[in-house]
Short mmCIF file of C-alpha atoms in Angstrom, two decimals:
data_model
loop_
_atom_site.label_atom_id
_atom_site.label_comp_id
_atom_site.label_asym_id
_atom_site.label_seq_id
_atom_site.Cartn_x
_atom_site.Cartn_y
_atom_site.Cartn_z
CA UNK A 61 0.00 0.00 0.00
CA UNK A 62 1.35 3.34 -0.96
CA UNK A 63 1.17 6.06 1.45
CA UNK A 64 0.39 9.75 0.56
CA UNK A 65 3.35 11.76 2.23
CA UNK A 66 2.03 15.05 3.72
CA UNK A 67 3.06 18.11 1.30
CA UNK A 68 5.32 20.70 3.09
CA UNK A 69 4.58 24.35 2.88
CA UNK A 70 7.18 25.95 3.97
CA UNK A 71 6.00 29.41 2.56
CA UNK A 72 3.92 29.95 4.94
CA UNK A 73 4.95 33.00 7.48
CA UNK A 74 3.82 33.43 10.74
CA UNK A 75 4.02 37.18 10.15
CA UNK A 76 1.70 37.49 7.37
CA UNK A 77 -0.74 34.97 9.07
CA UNK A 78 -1.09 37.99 12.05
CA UNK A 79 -1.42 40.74 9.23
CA UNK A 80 -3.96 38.61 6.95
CA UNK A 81 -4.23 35.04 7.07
CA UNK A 82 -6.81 34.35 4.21
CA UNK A 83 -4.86 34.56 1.36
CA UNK A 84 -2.70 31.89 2.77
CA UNK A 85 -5.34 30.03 3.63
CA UNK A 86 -6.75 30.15 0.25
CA UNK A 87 -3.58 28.85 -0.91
CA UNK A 88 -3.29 26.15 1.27
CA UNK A 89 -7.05 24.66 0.71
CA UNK A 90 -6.17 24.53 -2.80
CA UNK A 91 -2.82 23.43 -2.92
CA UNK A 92 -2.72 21.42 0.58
CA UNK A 93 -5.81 20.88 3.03
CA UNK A 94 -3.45 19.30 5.02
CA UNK A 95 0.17 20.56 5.35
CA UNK A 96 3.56 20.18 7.37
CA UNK A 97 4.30 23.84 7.97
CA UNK A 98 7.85 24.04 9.29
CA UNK A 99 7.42 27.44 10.59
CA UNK A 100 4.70 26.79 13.03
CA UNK A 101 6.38 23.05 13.52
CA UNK A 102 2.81 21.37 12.63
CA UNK A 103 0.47 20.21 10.76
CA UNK A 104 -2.35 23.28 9.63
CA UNK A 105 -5.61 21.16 8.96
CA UNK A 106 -7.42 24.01 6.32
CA UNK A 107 -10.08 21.84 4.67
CA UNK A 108 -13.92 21.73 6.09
CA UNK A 109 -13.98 17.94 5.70
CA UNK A 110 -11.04 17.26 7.53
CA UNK A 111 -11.21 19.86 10.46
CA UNK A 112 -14.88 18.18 10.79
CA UNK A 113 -13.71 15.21 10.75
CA UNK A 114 -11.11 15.65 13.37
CA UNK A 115 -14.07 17.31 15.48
CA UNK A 116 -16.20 14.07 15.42
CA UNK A 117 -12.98 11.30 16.42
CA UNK A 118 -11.66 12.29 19.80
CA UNK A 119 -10.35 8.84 19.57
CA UNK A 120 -7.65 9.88 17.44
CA UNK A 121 -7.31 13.41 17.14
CA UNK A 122 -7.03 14.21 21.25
CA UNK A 123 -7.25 17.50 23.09
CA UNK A 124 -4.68 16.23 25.32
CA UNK A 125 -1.85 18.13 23.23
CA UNK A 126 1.73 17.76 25.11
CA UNK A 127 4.88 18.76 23.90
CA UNK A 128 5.66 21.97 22.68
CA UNK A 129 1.68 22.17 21.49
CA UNK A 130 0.62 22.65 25.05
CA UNK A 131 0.53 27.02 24.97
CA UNK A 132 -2.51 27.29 26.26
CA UNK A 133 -2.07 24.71 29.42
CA UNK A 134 1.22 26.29 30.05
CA UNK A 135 -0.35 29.68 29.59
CA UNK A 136 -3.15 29.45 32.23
CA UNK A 137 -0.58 27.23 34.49
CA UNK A 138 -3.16 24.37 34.61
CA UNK A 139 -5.74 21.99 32.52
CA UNK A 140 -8.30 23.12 31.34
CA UNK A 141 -11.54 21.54 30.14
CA UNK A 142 -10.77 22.33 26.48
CA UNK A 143 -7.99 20.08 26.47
CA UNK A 144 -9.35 17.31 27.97
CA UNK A 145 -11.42 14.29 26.08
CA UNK A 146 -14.37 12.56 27.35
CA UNK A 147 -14.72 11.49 29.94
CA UNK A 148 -13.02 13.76 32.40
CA UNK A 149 -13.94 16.61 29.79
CA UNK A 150 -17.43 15.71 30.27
CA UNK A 151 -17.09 15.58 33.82
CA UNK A 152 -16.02 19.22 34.17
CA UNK A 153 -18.52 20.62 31.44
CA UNK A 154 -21.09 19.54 33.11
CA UNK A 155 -20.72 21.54 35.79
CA UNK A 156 -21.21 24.35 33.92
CA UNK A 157 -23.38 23.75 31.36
CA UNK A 158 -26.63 24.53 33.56
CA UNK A 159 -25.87 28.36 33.72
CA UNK A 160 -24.85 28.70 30.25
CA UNK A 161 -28.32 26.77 28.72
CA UNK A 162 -30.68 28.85 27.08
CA UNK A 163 -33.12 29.27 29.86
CA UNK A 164 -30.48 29.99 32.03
CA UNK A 165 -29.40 32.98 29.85
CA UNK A 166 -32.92 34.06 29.41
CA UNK A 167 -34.20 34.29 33.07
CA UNK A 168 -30.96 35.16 34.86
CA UNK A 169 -28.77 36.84 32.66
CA UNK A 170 -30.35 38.36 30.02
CA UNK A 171 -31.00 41.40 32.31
CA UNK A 172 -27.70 41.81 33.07
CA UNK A 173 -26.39 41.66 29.64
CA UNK A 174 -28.93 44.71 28.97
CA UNK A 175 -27.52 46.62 31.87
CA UNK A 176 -24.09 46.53 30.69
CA UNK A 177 -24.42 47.23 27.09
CA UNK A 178 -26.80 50.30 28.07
CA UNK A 179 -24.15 51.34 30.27
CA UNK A 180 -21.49 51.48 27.79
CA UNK A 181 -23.63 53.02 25.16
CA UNK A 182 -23.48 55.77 27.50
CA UNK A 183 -19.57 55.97 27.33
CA UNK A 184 -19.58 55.52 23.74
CA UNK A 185 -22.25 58.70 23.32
CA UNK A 186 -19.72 60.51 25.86
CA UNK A 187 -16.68 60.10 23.39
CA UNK A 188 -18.70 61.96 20.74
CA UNK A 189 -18.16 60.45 16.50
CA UNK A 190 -15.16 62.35 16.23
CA UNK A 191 -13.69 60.59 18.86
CA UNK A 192 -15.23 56.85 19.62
CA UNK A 193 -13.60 53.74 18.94
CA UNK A 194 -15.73 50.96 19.37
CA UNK A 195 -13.19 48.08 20.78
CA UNK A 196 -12.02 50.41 23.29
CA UNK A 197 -15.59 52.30 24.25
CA UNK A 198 -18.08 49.52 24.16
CA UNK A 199 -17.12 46.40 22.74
CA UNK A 200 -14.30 45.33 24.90
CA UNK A 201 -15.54 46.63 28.36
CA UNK A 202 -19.19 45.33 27.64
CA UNK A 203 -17.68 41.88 27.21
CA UNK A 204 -15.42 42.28 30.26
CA UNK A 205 -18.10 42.98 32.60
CA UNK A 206 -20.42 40.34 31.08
CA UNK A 207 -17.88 38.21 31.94
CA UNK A 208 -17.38 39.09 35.26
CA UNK A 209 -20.91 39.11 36.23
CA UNK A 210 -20.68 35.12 34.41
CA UNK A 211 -17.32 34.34 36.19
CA UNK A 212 -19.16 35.75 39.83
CA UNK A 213 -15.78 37.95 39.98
CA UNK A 214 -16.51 41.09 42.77
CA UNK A 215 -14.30 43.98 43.21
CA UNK A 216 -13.00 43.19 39.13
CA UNK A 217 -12.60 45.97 37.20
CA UNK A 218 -13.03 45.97 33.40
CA UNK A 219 -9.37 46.79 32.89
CA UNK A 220 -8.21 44.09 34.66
CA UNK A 221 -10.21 41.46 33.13
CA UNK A 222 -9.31 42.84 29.32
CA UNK A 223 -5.56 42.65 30.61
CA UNK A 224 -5.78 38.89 32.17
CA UNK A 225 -7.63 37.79 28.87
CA UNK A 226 -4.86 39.39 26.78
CA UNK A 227 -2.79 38.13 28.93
CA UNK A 228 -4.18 34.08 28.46
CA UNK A 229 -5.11 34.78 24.54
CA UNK A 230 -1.68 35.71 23.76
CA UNK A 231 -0.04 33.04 25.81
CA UNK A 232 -2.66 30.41 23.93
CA UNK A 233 -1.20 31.51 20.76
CA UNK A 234 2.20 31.98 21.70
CA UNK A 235 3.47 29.15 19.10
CA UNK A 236 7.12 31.25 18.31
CA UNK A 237 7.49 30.69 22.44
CA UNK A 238 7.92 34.66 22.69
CA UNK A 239 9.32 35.06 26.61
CA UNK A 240 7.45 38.42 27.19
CA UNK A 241 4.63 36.86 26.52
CA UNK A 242 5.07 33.95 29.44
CA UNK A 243 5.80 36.72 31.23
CA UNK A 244 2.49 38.41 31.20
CA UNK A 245 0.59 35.08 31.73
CA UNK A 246 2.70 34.81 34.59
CA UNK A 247 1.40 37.64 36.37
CA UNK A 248 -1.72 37.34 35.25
CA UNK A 249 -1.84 34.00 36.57
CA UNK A 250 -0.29 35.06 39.80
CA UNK A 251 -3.34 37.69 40.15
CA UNK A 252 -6.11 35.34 39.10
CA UNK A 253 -5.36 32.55 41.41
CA UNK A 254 -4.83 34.96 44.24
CA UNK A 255 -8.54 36.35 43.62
CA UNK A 256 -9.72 32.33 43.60
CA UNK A 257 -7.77 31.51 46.77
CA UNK A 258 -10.27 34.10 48.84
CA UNK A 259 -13.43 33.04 46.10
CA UNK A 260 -13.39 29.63 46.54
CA UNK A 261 -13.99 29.20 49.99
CA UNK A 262 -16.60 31.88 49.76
CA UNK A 263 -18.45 30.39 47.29
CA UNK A 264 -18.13 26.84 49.36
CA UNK A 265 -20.54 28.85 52.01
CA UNK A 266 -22.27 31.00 49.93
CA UNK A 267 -23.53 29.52 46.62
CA UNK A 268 -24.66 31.50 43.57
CA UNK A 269 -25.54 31.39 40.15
CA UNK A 270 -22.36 32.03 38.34
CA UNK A 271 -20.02 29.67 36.62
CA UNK A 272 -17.64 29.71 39.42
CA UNK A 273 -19.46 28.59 41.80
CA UNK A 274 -21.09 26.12 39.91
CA UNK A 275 -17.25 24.47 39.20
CA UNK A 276 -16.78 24.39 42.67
CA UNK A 277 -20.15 22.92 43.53
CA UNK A 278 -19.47 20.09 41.43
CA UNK A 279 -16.85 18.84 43.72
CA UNK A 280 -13.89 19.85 41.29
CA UNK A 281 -11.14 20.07 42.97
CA UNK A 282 -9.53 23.63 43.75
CA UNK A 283 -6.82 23.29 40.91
CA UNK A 284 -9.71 22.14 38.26
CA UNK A 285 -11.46 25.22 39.43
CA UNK A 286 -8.84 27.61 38.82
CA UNK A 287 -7.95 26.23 35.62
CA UNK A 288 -11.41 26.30 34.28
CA UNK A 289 -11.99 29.93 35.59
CA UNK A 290 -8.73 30.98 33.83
CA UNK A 291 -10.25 28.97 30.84
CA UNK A 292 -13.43 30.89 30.70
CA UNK A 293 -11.34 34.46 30.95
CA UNK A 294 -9.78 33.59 28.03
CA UNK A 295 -12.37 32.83 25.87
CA UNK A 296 -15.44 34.44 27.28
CA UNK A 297 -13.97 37.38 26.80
CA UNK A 298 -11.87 37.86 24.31
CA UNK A 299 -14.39 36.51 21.43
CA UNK A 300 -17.42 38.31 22.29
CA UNK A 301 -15.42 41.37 22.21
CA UNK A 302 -14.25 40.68 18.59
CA UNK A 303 -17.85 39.22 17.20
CA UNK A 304 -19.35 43.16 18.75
CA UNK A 305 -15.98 44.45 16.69
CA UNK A 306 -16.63 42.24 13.57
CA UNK A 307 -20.57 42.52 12.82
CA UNK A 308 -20.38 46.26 12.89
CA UNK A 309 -17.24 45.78 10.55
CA UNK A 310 -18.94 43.57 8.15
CA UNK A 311 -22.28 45.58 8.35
CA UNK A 312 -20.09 49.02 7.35
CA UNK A 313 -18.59 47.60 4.40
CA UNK A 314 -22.23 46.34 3.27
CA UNK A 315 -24.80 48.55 3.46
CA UNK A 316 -27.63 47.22 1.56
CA UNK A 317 -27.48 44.41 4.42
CA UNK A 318 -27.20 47.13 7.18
CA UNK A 319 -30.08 48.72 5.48
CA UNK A 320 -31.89 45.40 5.93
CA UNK A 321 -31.65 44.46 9.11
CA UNK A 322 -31.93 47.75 10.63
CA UNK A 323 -35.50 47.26 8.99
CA UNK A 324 -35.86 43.75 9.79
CA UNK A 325 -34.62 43.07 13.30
CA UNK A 326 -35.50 39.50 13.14
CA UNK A 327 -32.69 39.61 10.80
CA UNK A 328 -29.65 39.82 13.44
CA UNK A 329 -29.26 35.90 14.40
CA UNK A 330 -28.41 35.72 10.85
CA UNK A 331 -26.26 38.80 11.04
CA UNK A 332 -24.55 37.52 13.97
CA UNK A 333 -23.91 33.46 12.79
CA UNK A 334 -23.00 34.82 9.17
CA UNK A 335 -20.10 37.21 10.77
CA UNK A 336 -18.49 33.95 12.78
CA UNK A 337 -18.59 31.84 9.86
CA UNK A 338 -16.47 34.62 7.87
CA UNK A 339 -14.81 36.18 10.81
CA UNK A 340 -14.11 33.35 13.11
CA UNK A 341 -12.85 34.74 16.46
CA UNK A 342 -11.08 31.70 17.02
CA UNK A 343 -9.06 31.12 14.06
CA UNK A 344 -7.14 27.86 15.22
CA UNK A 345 -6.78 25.20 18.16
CA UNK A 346 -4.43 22.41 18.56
CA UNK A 347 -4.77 18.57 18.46
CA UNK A 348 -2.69 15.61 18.58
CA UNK A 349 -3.10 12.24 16.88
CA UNK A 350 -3.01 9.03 18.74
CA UNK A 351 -2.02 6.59 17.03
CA UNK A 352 -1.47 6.97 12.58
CA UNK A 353 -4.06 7.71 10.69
CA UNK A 354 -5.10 8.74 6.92
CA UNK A 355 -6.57 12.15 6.82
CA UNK A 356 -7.45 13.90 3.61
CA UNK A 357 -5.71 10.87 1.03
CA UNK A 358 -2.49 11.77 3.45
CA UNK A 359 -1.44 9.72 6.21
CA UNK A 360 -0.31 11.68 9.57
CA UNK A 361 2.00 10.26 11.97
CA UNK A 362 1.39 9.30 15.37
CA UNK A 363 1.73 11.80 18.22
CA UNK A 364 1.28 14.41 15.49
CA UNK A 365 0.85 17.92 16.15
CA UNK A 366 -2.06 19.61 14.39
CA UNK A 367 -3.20 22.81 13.89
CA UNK A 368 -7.31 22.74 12.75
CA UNK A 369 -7.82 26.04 11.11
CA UNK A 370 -11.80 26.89 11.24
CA UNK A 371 -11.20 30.30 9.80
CA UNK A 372 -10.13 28.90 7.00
CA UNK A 373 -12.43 25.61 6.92
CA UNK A 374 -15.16 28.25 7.27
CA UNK A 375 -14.44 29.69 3.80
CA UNK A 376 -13.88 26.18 2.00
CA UNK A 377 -16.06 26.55 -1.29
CA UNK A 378 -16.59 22.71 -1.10
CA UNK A 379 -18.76 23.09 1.89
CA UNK A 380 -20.76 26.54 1.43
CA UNK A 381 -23.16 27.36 -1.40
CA UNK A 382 -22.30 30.50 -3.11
CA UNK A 383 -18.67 31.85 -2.53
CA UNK A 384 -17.67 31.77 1.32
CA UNK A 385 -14.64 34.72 0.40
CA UNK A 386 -18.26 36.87 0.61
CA UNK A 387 -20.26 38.15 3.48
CA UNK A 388 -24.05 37.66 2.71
CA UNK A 389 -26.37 37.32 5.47
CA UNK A 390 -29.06 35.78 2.92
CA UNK A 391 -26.32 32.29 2.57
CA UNK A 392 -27.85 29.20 3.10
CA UNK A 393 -27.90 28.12 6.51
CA UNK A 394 -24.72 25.34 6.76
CA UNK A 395 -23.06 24.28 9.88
CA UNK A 396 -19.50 26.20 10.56
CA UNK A 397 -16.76 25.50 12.60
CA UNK A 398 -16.50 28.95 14.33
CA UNK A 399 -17.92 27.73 17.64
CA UNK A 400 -16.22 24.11 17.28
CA UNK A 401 -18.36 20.75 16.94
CA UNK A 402 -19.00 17.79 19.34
CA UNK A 403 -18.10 17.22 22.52
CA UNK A 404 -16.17 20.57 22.69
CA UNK A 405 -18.72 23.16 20.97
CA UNK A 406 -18.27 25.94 22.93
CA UNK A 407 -20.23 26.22 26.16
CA UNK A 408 -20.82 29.86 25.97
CA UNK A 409 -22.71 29.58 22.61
CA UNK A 410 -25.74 30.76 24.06
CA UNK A 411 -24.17 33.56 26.25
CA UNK A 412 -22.61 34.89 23.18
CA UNK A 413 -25.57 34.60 20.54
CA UNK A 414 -28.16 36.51 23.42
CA UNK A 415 -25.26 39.07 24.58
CA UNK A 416 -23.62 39.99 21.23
CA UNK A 417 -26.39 38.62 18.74
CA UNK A 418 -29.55 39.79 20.50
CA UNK A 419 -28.39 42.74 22.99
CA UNK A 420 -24.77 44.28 22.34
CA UNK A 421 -25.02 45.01 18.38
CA UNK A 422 -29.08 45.45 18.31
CA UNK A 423 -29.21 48.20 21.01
CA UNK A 424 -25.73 49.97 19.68
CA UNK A 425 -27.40 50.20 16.28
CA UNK A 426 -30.84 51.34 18.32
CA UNK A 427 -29.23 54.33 19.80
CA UNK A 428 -26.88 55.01 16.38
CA UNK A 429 -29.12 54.13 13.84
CA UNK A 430 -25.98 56.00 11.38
CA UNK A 431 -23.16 53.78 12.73
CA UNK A 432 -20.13 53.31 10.85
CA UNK A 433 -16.38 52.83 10.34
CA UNK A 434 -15.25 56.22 9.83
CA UNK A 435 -12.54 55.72 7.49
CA UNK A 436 -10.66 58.59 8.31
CA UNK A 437 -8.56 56.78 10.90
CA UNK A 438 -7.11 53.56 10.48
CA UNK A 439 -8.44 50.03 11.64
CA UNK A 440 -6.11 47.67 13.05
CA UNK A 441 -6.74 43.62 12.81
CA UNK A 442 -3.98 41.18 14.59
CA UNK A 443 -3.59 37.66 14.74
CA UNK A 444 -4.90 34.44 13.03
CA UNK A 445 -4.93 31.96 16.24
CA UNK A 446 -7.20 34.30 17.61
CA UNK A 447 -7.70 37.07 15.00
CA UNK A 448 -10.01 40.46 15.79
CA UNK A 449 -10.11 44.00 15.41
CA UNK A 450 -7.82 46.07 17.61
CA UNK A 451 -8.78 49.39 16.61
CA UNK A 452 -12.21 50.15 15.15
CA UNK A 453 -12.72 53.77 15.07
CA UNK A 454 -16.39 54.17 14.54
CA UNK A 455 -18.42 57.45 13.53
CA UNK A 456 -22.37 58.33 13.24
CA UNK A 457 -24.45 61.25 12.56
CA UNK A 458 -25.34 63.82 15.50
#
């Protein structure tokens, strides 16, 4: 039996991935779904079939990355759900998954989520159009303190939860091993688990609805807590920030389906599913094969480390009707990979589709009904691992 060897791309540049990953990711799908990528030192999985695939068999493609794949266990000093399989991953997802189900969201938090973005509206109306920028006035601090109300965090400030999340996102991605960035995780680390060592025994006496102390009232132990917790920061953060950023990005540049929606409300689920697909927050996560296996006509080694790459599986014209390179709220509804699949779609689905999808974007468009990128000062994106807007200066008419 011959066996496929896996093609080598060794143009690819971890540089130009931060800038603007797509057109390498175009390249890849159509040259090599699957591909040894000496830069990185893995294998980027690009094609929808395969990622899926890889999704559905935690059998063989674990979550239990070691080695030098391990960033984001060594960046929130701990291990986390996310890279766990079934079934100590269920164990630990289950303790959370109560607070974070629809009817959860609906009767508990759904209120708060309201308070904060009408909070933060305020701020943003304070900086004036000449002035705002939407990452930095509204997007990022709404998220923060969504998250902290979530988490059950008291006495956090919004600043400190944007720098810990940073802090953990950067470390997660840190595949050239940059020092600084260890550095930063370090202390944010350091502060975290200082804030759990008081919270924890709290919450052992004094029980509550947030996702903290529903990890502890499953029995987890104290380190499973913390790591979970640190988890959540990184995450629940970090991406609802850049899906606020990233709708009212996508919107701007396409104003006949801004017009539409601002007509139609019952138009912004669509809005808001059709921006992950083409904007996935999460751009990448690691996993590791157990044992060899064919993937894609190739066949990948054992103990391989893997790179799945849903921003780019999300754009894989063998998947999506029409062309996926296009924004178009009006698509077909297909399953993407922006939120993961199986056993490890993302718990805070629902938290993010009622406080981005329904509350964040719908209100900021209620009270700025002229919102838009004002192209007179320059938008920033970084990254690819995790890949958002920076800098989003936004404008509107008085």
């Amino acid at each position: 039996m011959i066996r496929a060897q896996v093609p080598v791309a060794d143009w690819v540049d971890a540089a130009e991935l931060a800038t603007d990953p797509y057109p390498s990711y175009q390249r890849l799908r159509s040259e090599a779904p699957i591909a040894w990528v000496p830069a990185l030192g893995r294998y980027l999985v690009t094609g929808y079939a395969e990622c899926h695939a890889i999704e559905c068999d935690q059998k063989t493609y674990t979550a239990d990355v070691g080695g030098s794949g391990a960033t984001m266990k060594r960046a929130l000093g701990g291990h986390p759900m996310l890279r766990k399989d079934d079934p100590e991953h269920a164990c630990e997802r289950s303790a959370i998954n109560p607070t974070l189900r629809p009817k959860a969201i609906e009767s508990v938090w759904t209120e708060v989520f309201t308070r904060n973005a009408t909070a933060y509206l305020d701020v943003l109306a304070e900086q004036g159009p000449d002035t705002a920028e939407l990452n930095r006035d509204y997007a990022s601090p709404v998220a923060s303190q969504n998250l902290i109300d979530l988490l059950g965090l008291p006495d956090v400030d919004v600043d400190s939860m944007r720098r810990w999340s940073h802090a953990f996102i950067a470390g997660a991605g840190n595949l050239m091993d940059d020092p600084a960035i260890w550095r930063r995780c370090e202390d944010a680390r350091t502060e975290v688990d200082a804030l759990l060592d008081e919270l924890i025994p709290f919450y052992e006496r004094n029980p509550n609805e947030s996702m903290t102390s529903a990890l502890i009232h499953a029995g987890l132990p104290h380190e499973a807590v913390a790591a979970n917790v640190k988890l959540t920061i990184t995450g629940g953060m970090n991406e609802p920030q850049h899906m606020i950023t990233n709708m009212v990005w996508a919107l701007s540049g396409h104003p006949d389906q801004r017009a539409r929606v601002l007509t139609d409300p019952a138009l912004w689920p669509m809005v808001f599913d059709e921006t992950a697909r083409w904007l996935s927050p999460i751009g990448m996560y690691p996993r590791q094969t157990t044992r060899e296996v064919e993937l894609g006509g190739v066949t990948l080694p054992a103990e391989a480390a893997i790179g799945v790459v849903v921003g780019a599986a999300n754009r894989d014209s063998g998947h999506f009707d029409g062309d996926p390179e296009l924004f178009d709220i009006s698509r077909p509804r297909q399953p993407h990979l922006a939120f993961g699949s199986g056993v490890h779609l993302c718990a805070g689905l629902w938290a993010a589709k009622t406080s981005v999808g329904r509350i964040a974007v719908p209100l900021l468009y209620r009270r700025f009904p002229g919102l838009r990128v004002d192209s007179s000062r320059e938008t920033r994106w970084f990254g690819w691992v995790f890949r958002g807007l920076t800098d989003l200066p936004v404008t509107w008419d008085d």
